[in-house]
Amino acid sequence: MQQQLSTLSSSPTRSLPLTGASNFRDLGGYTGHGGQPVKWRRLFRSDHLAALTPQDQALLAELGVARAVDFRGQAESAAHAYALPGVARHPLAIEPTVVQRALELQRAGRQLTAQDAVALMQETYRGFVHDNAPRFAALFRLLLASDAPTVFHCTAGKDRTGFAAALILLALGVPRDVVMHDYLLTNALYQRPPGMGSNAPEEVLRVLWRVQEEFLDAALHSVDSDFGGVQAYLVEVLGVDAAAQKELAGRYLQAG
């Protein structure tokens, strides 16, 4: 086991082979400002961490993960609580909205369609930009306070986590097409847990439990149209000014 862990640490891979989290992956290796790659083994994104096995926890310890930023809402966190030895948990709750809105439609007598689900997801992502900016600002403050290896996650590690990963990578100068590629990796990795369905049709569930370019595009379009672009959004809304961006690059980009 120890040899396997050491091999993983010395040969970075995008996806980490955890038994209890299918969507745990590293943001390292992408090319940022000045052609400098994002450092491996500093920034991780994941689905929730409550089902990690002892072997999974040993891998996180081997990777030096010291902080977990938890974007789950209060009910989600309570239903699947966790405490990992040596890992400080930082709750930055973003309450889920898609399920509530879907239920409202059903109560109104409307059968949810896949098109409805896409529209709900896009509305959710616009909400990240406007309503949940304080949580993402707090994430950047944590990243600026220390470069200790950090994992950030929600329940599935695809929406709240996906937007957070996009913001981090964009702040580090990673091109948008690469950011979108990282975002869409969820579709190849995330495994929906058994029993996580509902009475909704499978075509609707496939929308809700996967990611689409249209989702992240809705958020980024809102950033561009409502705030004048990512740079202005970082500075004026998230408080990540030029000095902070330079500090981020120093901490999380590999020097040439």
C-alpha positions as YAML, in Angstrom:
chain: A
units: angstrom
residues:
- id: 1
  name: MET
  ca: [0.00, 0.00, 0.00]
- id: 2
  name: GLN
  ca: [2.76, 2.43, 0.95]
- id: 3
  name: GLN
  ca: [4.59, 1.76, -2.31]
- id: 4
  name: GLN
  ca: [1.39, 2.40, -4.26]
- id: 5
  name: LEU
  ca: [0.84, 5.71, -2.48]
- id: 6
  name: SER
  ca: [4.40, 6.84, -3.09]
- id: 7
  name: THR
  ca: [4.10, 6.00, -6.77]
- id: 8
  name: LEU
  ca: [0.91, 8.06, -7.02]
- id: 9
  name: SER
  ca: [2.62, 11.02, -5.41]
- id: 10
  name: SER
  ca: [5.68, 10.90, -7.65]
- id: 11
  name: SER
  ca: [3.76, 10.38, -10.90]
- id: 12
  name: PRO
  ca: [0.88, 12.85, -10.88]
- id: 13
  name: THR
  ca: [-2.39, 11.78, -12.45]
- id: 14
  name: ARG
  ca: [-5.50, 13.88, -13.01]
- id: 15
  name: SER
  ca: [-7.96, 11.43, -11.41]
- id: 16
  name: LEU
  ca: [-7.17, 9.85, -8.06]
- id: 17
  name: PRO
  ca: [-8.30, 6.24, -7.50]
- id: 18
  name: LEU
  ca: [-10.45, 6.60, -4.41]
- id: 19
  name: THR
  ca: [-13.03, 3.98, -3.51]
- id: 20
  name: GLY
  ca: [-15.35, 6.38, -1.69]
- id: 21
  name: ALA
  ca: [-15.23, 9.34, -4.08]
- id: 22
  name: SER
  ca: [-15.36, 8.85, -7.85]
- id: 23
  name: ASN
  ca: [-14.82, 12.48, -8.87]
- id: 24
  name: PHE
  ca: [-11.67, 13.31, -6.87]
- id: 25
  name: ARG
  ca: [-9.09, 14.94, -9.13]
- id: 26
  name: ASP
  ca: [-6.08, 17.21, -9.29]
- id: 27
  name: LEU
  ca: [-6.09, 20.66, -10.95]
- id: 28
  name: GLY
  ca: [-2.35, 20.48, -11.60]
- id: 29
  name: GLY
  ca: [-0.61, 20.54, -14.95]
- id: 30
  name: TYR
  ca: [-2.79, 23.02, -16.82]
- id: 31
  name: THR
  ca: [-0.86, 25.90, -18.40]
- id: 32
  name: GLY
  ca: [-1.48, 29.27, -16.75]
- id: 33
  name: HIS
  ca: [0.03, 32.77, -16.86]
- id: 34
  name: GLY
  ca: [3.37, 33.04, -18.65]
- id: 35
  name: GLY
  ca: [3.26, 29.43, -19.77]
- id: 36
  name: GLN
  ca: [3.69, 28.25, -16.19]
- id: 37
  name: PRO
  ca: [1.81, 25.06, -15.28]
- id: 38
  name: VAL
  ca: [-0.46, 24.82, -12.27]
- id: 39
  name: LYS
  ca: [1.38, 22.94, -9.53]
- id: 40
  name: TRP
  ca: [0.40, 19.34, -9.03]
- id: 41
  name: ARG
  ca: [-0.79, 18.10, -5.63]
- id: 42
  name: ARG
  ca: [-1.90, 21.50, -4.32]
- id: 43
  name: LEU
  ca: [-5.49, 21.89, -5.50]
- id: 44
  name: PHE
  ca: [-8.01, 19.05, -5.61]
- id: 45
  name: ARG
  ca: [-11.70, 18.97, -6.45]
- id: 46
  name: SER
  ca: [-14.06, 16.20, -5.44]
- id: 47
  name: ASP
  ca: [-17.49, 14.86, -4.72]
- id: 48
  name: HIS
  ca: [-18.30, 14.59, -1.01]
- id: 49
  name: LEU
  ca: [-15.81, 12.94, 1.35]
- id: 50
  name: ALA
  ca: [-18.13, 11.17, 3.79]
- id: 51
  name: ALA
  ca: [-17.71, 7.75, 2.18]
- id: 52
  name: LEU
  ca: [-13.92, 7.61, 2.10]
- id: 53
  name: THR
  ca: [-12.41, 4.29, 3.14]
- id: 54
  name: PRO
  ca: [-9.40, 4.00, 5.46]
- id: 55
  name: GLN
  ca: [-7.29, 3.43, 2.34]
- id: 56
  name: ASP
  ca: [-8.72, 6.60, 0.78]
- id: 57
  name: GLN
  ca: [-7.89, 8.54, 3.93]
- id: 58
  name: ALA
  ca: [-4.36, 7.16, 3.85]
- id: 59
  name: LEU
  ca: [-3.98, 8.41, 0.28]
- id: 60
  name: LEU
  ca: [-5.15, 11.90, 1.27]
- id: 61
  name: ALA
  ca: [-2.62, 11.87, 4.10]
- id: 62
  name: GLU
  ca: [0.11, 10.78, 1.67]
- id: 63
  name: LEU
  ca: [-0.86, 13.67, -0.60]
- id: 64
  name: GLY
  ca: [-0.63, 16.06, 2.36]
- id: 65
  name: VAL
  ca: [-4.22, 17.27, 2.07]
- id: 66
  name: ALA
  ca: [-4.70, 19.60, 5.04]
- id: 67
  name: ARG
  ca: [-7.91, 21.47, 4.22]
- id: 68
  name: ALA
  ca: [-11.34, 20.56, 2.91]
- id: 69
  name: VAL
  ca: [-13.62, 23.33, 1.68]
- id: 70
  name: ASP
  ca: [-17.21, 22.09, 1.83]
- id: 71
  name: PHE
  ca: [-19.77, 23.86, -0.36]
- id: 72
  name: ARG
  ca: [-22.66, 21.59, 0.64]
- id: 73
  name: GLY
  ca: [-25.79, 23.02, 2.21]
- id: 74
  name: GLN
  ca: [-26.66, 22.38, 5.85]
- id: 75
  name: ALA
  ca: [-28.97, 19.40, 5.26]
- id: 76
  name: GLU
  ca: [-26.48, 17.78, 2.87]
- id: 77
  name: SER
  ca: [-23.63, 18.17, 5.35]
- id: 78
  name: ALA
  ca: [-25.71, 16.81, 8.21]
- id: 79
  name: ALA
  ca: [-26.86, 13.79, 6.20]
- id: 80
  name: HIS
  ca: [-23.32, 12.86, 5.17]
- id: 81
  name: ALA
  ca: [-21.03, 14.30, 7.82]
- id: 82
  name: TYR
  ca: [-17.32, 13.51, 7.96]
- id: 83
  name: ALA
  ca: [-14.23, 14.23, 9.99]
- id: 84
  name: LEU
  ca: [-10.85, 13.41, 8.49]
- id: 85
  name: PRO
  ca: [-7.75, 13.18, 10.70]
- id: 86
  name: GLY
  ca: [-5.39, 16.06, 10.03]
- id: 87
  name: VAL
  ca: [-7.80, 17.79, 7.63]
- id: 88
  name: ALA
  ca: [-9.42, 21.07, 8.66]
- id: 89
  name: ARG
  ca: [-12.95, 21.38, 7.25]
- id: 90
  name: HIS
  ca: [-14.07, 24.83, 6.11]
- id: 91
  name: PRO
  ca: [-17.84, 24.98, 5.49]
- id: 92
  name: LEU
  ca: [-18.85, 27.52, 2.84]
- id: 93
  name: ALA
  ca: [-22.47, 26.49, 2.44]
- id: 94
  name: ILE
  ca: [-24.19, 27.01, -0.90]
- id: 95
  name: GLU
  ca: [-27.70, 25.66, -0.57]
- id: 96
  name: PRO
  ca: [-28.84, 23.49, -3.49]
- id: 97
  name: THR
  ca: [-31.63, 25.07, -5.53]
- id: 98
  name: VAL
  ca: [-32.32, 22.76, -8.46]
- id: 99
  name: VAL
  ca: [-34.15, 20.14, -6.41]
- id: 100
  name: GLN
  ca: [-36.34, 22.73, -4.73]
- id: 101
  name: ARG
  ca: [-37.23, 24.37, -8.03]
- id: 102
  name: ALA
  ca: [-37.96, 21.01, -9.62]
- id: 103
  name: LEU
  ca: [-40.30, 20.16, -6.73]
- id: 104
  name: GLU
  ca: [-42.05, 23.49, -7.11]
- id: 105
  name: LEU
  ca: [-42.74, 22.72, -10.77]
- id: 106
  name: GLN
  ca: [-44.04, 19.29, -9.88]
- id: 107
  name: ARG
  ca: [-46.31, 20.70, -7.17]
- id: 108
  name: ALA
  ca: [-47.68, 23.11, -9.77]
- id: 109
  name: GLY
  ca: [-48.67, 20.08, -11.83]
- id: 110
  name: ARG
  ca: [-45.92, 20.33, -14.40]
- id: 111
  name: GLN
  ca: [-43.97, 17.26, -15.44]
- id: 112
  name: LEU
  ca: [-40.30, 18.18, -15.51]
- id: 113
  name: THR
  ca: [-38.66, 17.74, -18.92]
- id: 114
  name: ALA
  ca: [-34.99, 17.56, -19.86]
- id: 115
  name: GLN
  ca: [-35.32, 21.07, -21.32]
- id: 116
  name: ASP
  ca: [-36.72, 22.31, -18.00]
- id: 117
  name: ALA
  ca: [-33.80, 20.67, -16.19]
- id: 118
  name: VAL
  ca: [-31.25, 22.42, -18.43]
- id: 119
  name: ALA
  ca: [-32.93, 25.78, -17.78]
- id: 120
  name: LEU
  ca: [-32.92, 25.11, -14.01]
- id: 121
  name: MET
  ca: [-29.23, 24.23, -14.09]
- id: 122
  name: GLN
  ca: [-28.40, 27.40, -16.01]
- id: 123
  name: GLU
  ca: [-30.38, 29.46, -13.50]
- id: 124
  name: THR
  ca: [-28.47, 27.74, -10.70]
- id: 125
  name: TYR
  ca: [-25.12, 28.65, -12.26]
- id: 126
  name: ARG
  ca: [-26.16, 32.28, -12.67]
- id: 127
  name: GLY
  ca: [-27.02, 32.14, -8.98]
- id: 128
  name: PHE
  ca: [-23.45, 31.08, -8.20]
- id: 129
  name: VAL
  ca: [-22.21, 34.26, -9.86]
- id: 130
  name: HIS
  ca: [-24.61, 36.65, -8.15]
- id: 131
  name: ASP
  ca: [-25.95, 35.11, -4.95]
- id: 132
  name: ASN
  ca: [-23.00, 33.03, -3.81]
- id: 133
  name: ALA
  ca: [-20.07, 35.32, -4.55]
- id: 134
  name: PRO
  ca: [-19.26, 35.67, -0.81]
- id: 135
  name: ARG
  ca: [-18.57, 31.93, -0.58]
- id: 136
  name: PHE
  ca: [-16.24, 31.98, -3.57]
- id: 137
  name: ALA
  ca: [-14.53, 35.09, -2.21]
- id: 138
  name: ALA
  ca: [-13.94, 33.18, 1.04]
- id: 139
  name: LEU
  ca: [-12.44, 30.30, -0.95]
- id: 140
  name: PHE
  ca: [-9.87, 32.64, -2.48]
- id: 141
  name: ARG
  ca: [-9.03, 34.08, 0.93]
- id: 142
  name: LEU
  ca: [-8.27, 30.57, 2.15]
- id: 143
  name: LEU
  ca: [-6.09, 29.86, -0.89]
- id: 144
  name: LEU
  ca: [-4.21, 33.10, -0.31]
- id: 145
  name: ALA
  ca: [-3.74, 32.43, 3.39]
- id: 146
  name: SER
  ca: [-1.82, 29.20, 2.80]
- id: 147
  name: ASP
  ca: [-0.83, 26.95, -0.08]
- id: 148
  name: ALA
  ca: [-1.35, 23.81, 2.00]
- id: 149
  name: PRO
  ca: [-2.83, 21.08, -0.23]
- id: 150
  name: THR
  ca: [-6.58, 21.68, -0.34]
- id: 151
  name: VAL
  ca: [-9.62, 19.79, -1.60]
- id: 152
  name: PHE
  ca: [-12.86, 21.62, -2.28]
- id: 153
  name: HIS
  ca: [-16.10, 19.77, -2.85]
- id: 154
  name: CYS
  ca: [-19.89, 19.71, -2.77]
- id: 155
  name: THR
  ca: [-22.06, 16.59, -3.00]
- id: 156
  name: ALA
  ca: [-21.34, 15.39, -6.54]
- id: 157
  name: GLY
  ca: [-18.35, 17.66, -7.14]
- id: 158
  name: LYS
  ca: [-19.79, 18.94, -10.40]
- id: 159
  name: ASP
  ca: [-21.70, 22.24, -10.08]
- id: 160
  name: ARG
  ca: [-20.68, 24.32, -7.05]
- id: 161
  name: THR
  ca: [-17.28, 22.63, -7.21]
- id: 162
  name: GLY
  ca: [-17.14, 23.00, -10.99]
- id: 163
  name: PHE
  ca: [-17.69, 26.73, -10.87]
- id: 164
  name: ALA
  ca: [-15.14, 27.10, -8.07]
- id: 165
  name: ALA
  ca: [-12.56, 25.17, -10.12]
- id: 166
  name: ALA
  ca: [-13.29, 27.35, -13.14]
- id: 167
  name: LEU
  ca: [-12.75, 30.53, -11.12]
- id: 168
  name: ILE
  ca: [-9.45, 29.26, -9.70]
- id: 169
  name: LEU
  ca: [-8.11, 28.14, -13.06]
- id: 170
  name: LEU
  ca: [-9.20, 31.35, -14.80]
- id: 171
  name: ALA
  ca: [-7.57, 33.41, -12.05]
- id: 172
  name: LEU
  ca: [-4.35, 31.48, -12.71]
- id: 173
  name: GLY
  ca: [-4.54, 32.27, -16.43]
- id: 174
  name: VAL
  ca: [-5.72, 28.90, -17.74]
- id: 175
  name: PRO
  ca: [-7.56, 29.38, -21.07]
- id: 176
  name: ARG
  ca: [-11.33, 29.01, -21.11]
- id: 177
  name: ASP
  ca: [-11.35, 26.04, -23.45]
- id: 178
  name: VAL
  ca: [-9.05, 24.16, -21.07]
- id: 179
  name: VAL
  ca: [-11.20, 25.19, -18.11]
- id: 180
  name: MET
  ca: [-14.24, 23.79, -19.93]
- id: 181
  name: HIS
  ca: [-12.37, 20.55, -20.63]
- id: 182
  name: ASP
  ca: [-11.63, 20.13, -16.94]
- id: 183
  name: TYR
  ca: [-15.25, 20.91, -16.07]
- id: 184
  name: LEU
  ca: [-16.59, 18.25, -18.45]
- id: 185
  name: LEU
  ca: [-14.33, 15.52, -17.03]
- id: 186
  name: THR
  ca: [-17.04, 14.94, -14.45]
- id: 187
  name: ASN
  ca: [-19.06, 13.11, -17.11]
- id: 188
  name: ALA
  ca: [-16.30, 10.53, -17.50]
- id: 189
  name: LEU
  ca: [-15.61, 10.11, -13.79]
- id: 190
  name: TYR
  ca: [-18.59, 10.75, -11.53]
- id: 191
  name: GLN
  ca: [-20.66, 7.72, -10.59]
- id: 192
  name: ARG
  ca: [-24.15, 8.47, -9.36]
- id: 193
  name: PRO
  ca: [-24.72, 6.61, -6.09]
- id: 194
  name: PRO
  ca: [-27.41, 3.94, -6.02]
- id: 195
  name: GLY
  ca: [-30.72, 5.20, -4.72]
- id: 196
  name: MET
  ca: [-30.00, 8.82, -5.64]
- id: 197
  name: GLY
  ca: [-32.72, 8.94, -8.27]
- id: 198
  name: SER
  ca: [-36.24, 10.25, -7.89]
- id: 199
  name: ASN
  ca: [-39.58, 9.99, -9.60]
- id: 200
  name: ALA
  ca: [-38.28, 12.17, -12.42]
- id: 201
  name: PRO
  ca: [-37.77, 10.58, -15.85]
- id: 202
  name: GLU
  ca: [-34.29, 9.20, -16.55]
- id: 203
  name: GLU
  ca: [-33.72, 11.83, -19.27]
- id: 204
  name: VAL
  ca: [-34.18, 14.48, -16.58]
- id: 205
  name: LEU
  ca: [-31.90, 12.69, -14.13]
- id: 206
  name: ARG
  ca: [-29.21, 12.49, -16.80]
- id: 207
  name: VAL
  ca: [-29.27, 16.28, -17.00]
- id: 208
  name: LEU
  ca: [-29.25, 16.80, -13.24]
- id: 209
  name: TRP
  ca: [-26.48, 14.29, -12.49]
- id: 210
  name: ARG
  ca: [-24.15, 15.29, -15.32]
- id: 211
  name: VAL
  ca: [-22.62, 18.53, -16.60]
- id: 212
  name: GLN
  ca: [-23.06, 20.35, -19.90]
- id: 213
  name: GLU
  ca: [-21.18, 23.20, -21.52]
- id: 214
  name: GLU
  ca: [-24.40, 25.21, -21.37]
- id: 215
  name: PHE
  ca: [-24.28, 25.20, -17.56]
- id: 216
  name: LEU
  ca: [-20.83, 26.70, -17.09]
- id: 217
  name: ASP
  ca: [-21.35, 28.93, -20.12]
- id: 218
  name: ALA
  ca: [-24.40, 30.44, -18.39]
- id: 219
  name: ALA
  ca: [-22.25, 31.42, -15.42]
- id: 220
  name: LEU
  ca: [-19.38, 32.78, -17.50]
- id: 221
  name: HIS
  ca: [-21.76, 34.69, -19.76]
- id: 222
  name: SER
  ca: [-23.22, 36.28, -16.64]
- id: 223
  name: VAL
  ca: [-19.73, 37.18, -15.46]
- id: 224
  name: ASP
  ca: [-18.99, 38.77, -18.84]
- id: 225
  name: SER
  ca: [-22.28, 40.58, -19.40]
- id: 226
  name: ASP
  ca: [-23.07, 41.67, -15.83]
- id: 227
  name: PHE
  ca: [-19.58, 42.44, -14.52]
- id: 228
  name: GLY
  ca: [-17.41, 43.10, -17.58]
- id: 229
  name: GLY
  ca: [-15.44, 39.86, -17.59]
- id: 230
  name: VAL
  ca: [-13.55, 37.51, -15.31]
- id: 231
  name: GLN
  ca: [-10.87, 40.04, -14.40]
- id: 232
  name: ALA
  ca: [-13.38, 42.63, -13.24]
- id: 233
  name: TYR
  ca: [-15.39, 39.97, -11.39]
- id: 234
  name: LEU
  ca: [-12.30, 38.73, -9.56]
- id: 235
  name: VAL
  ca: [-11.29, 42.23, -8.50]
- id: 236
  name: GLU
  ca: [-14.59, 43.96, -7.83]
- id: 237
  name: VAL
  ca: [-16.77, 41.11, -6.60]
- id: 238
  name: LEU
  ca: [-14.43, 38.49, -5.15]
- id: 239
  name: GLY
  ca: [-11.80, 40.90, -3.84]
- id: 240
  name: VAL
  ca: [-8.96, 39.21, -5.71]
- id: 241
  name: ASP
  ca: [-7.04, 42.27, -6.90]
- id: 242
  name: ALA
  ca: [-3.87, 42.38, -8.99]
- id: 243
  name: ALA
  ca: [-1.63, 41.86, -5.94]
- id: 244
  name: ALA
  ca: [-3.72, 38.90, -4.82]
- id: 245
  name: GLN
  ca: [-3.64, 37.41, -8.31]
- id: 246
  name: LYS
  ca: [0.13, 37.73, -8.34]
- id: 247
  name: GLU
  ca: [0.25, 36.01, -4.95]
- id: 248
  name: LEU
  ca: [-1.98, 33.20, -6.24]
- id: 249
  name: ALA
  ca: [0.29, 32.71, -9.24]
- id: 250
  name: GLY
  ca: [3.32, 32.56, -6.96]
- id: 251
  name: ARG
  ca: [1.70, 29.95, -4.76]
- id: 252
  name: TYR
  ca: [0.03, 27.73, -7.34]
- id: 253
  name: LEU
  ca: [2.00, 28.08, -10.61]
- id: 254
  name: GLN
  ca: [5.26, 26.24, -11.15]
- id: 255
  name: ALA
  ca: [8.12, 28.69, -11.67]
- id: 256
  name: GLY
  ca: [9.92, 28.33, -14.99]
...
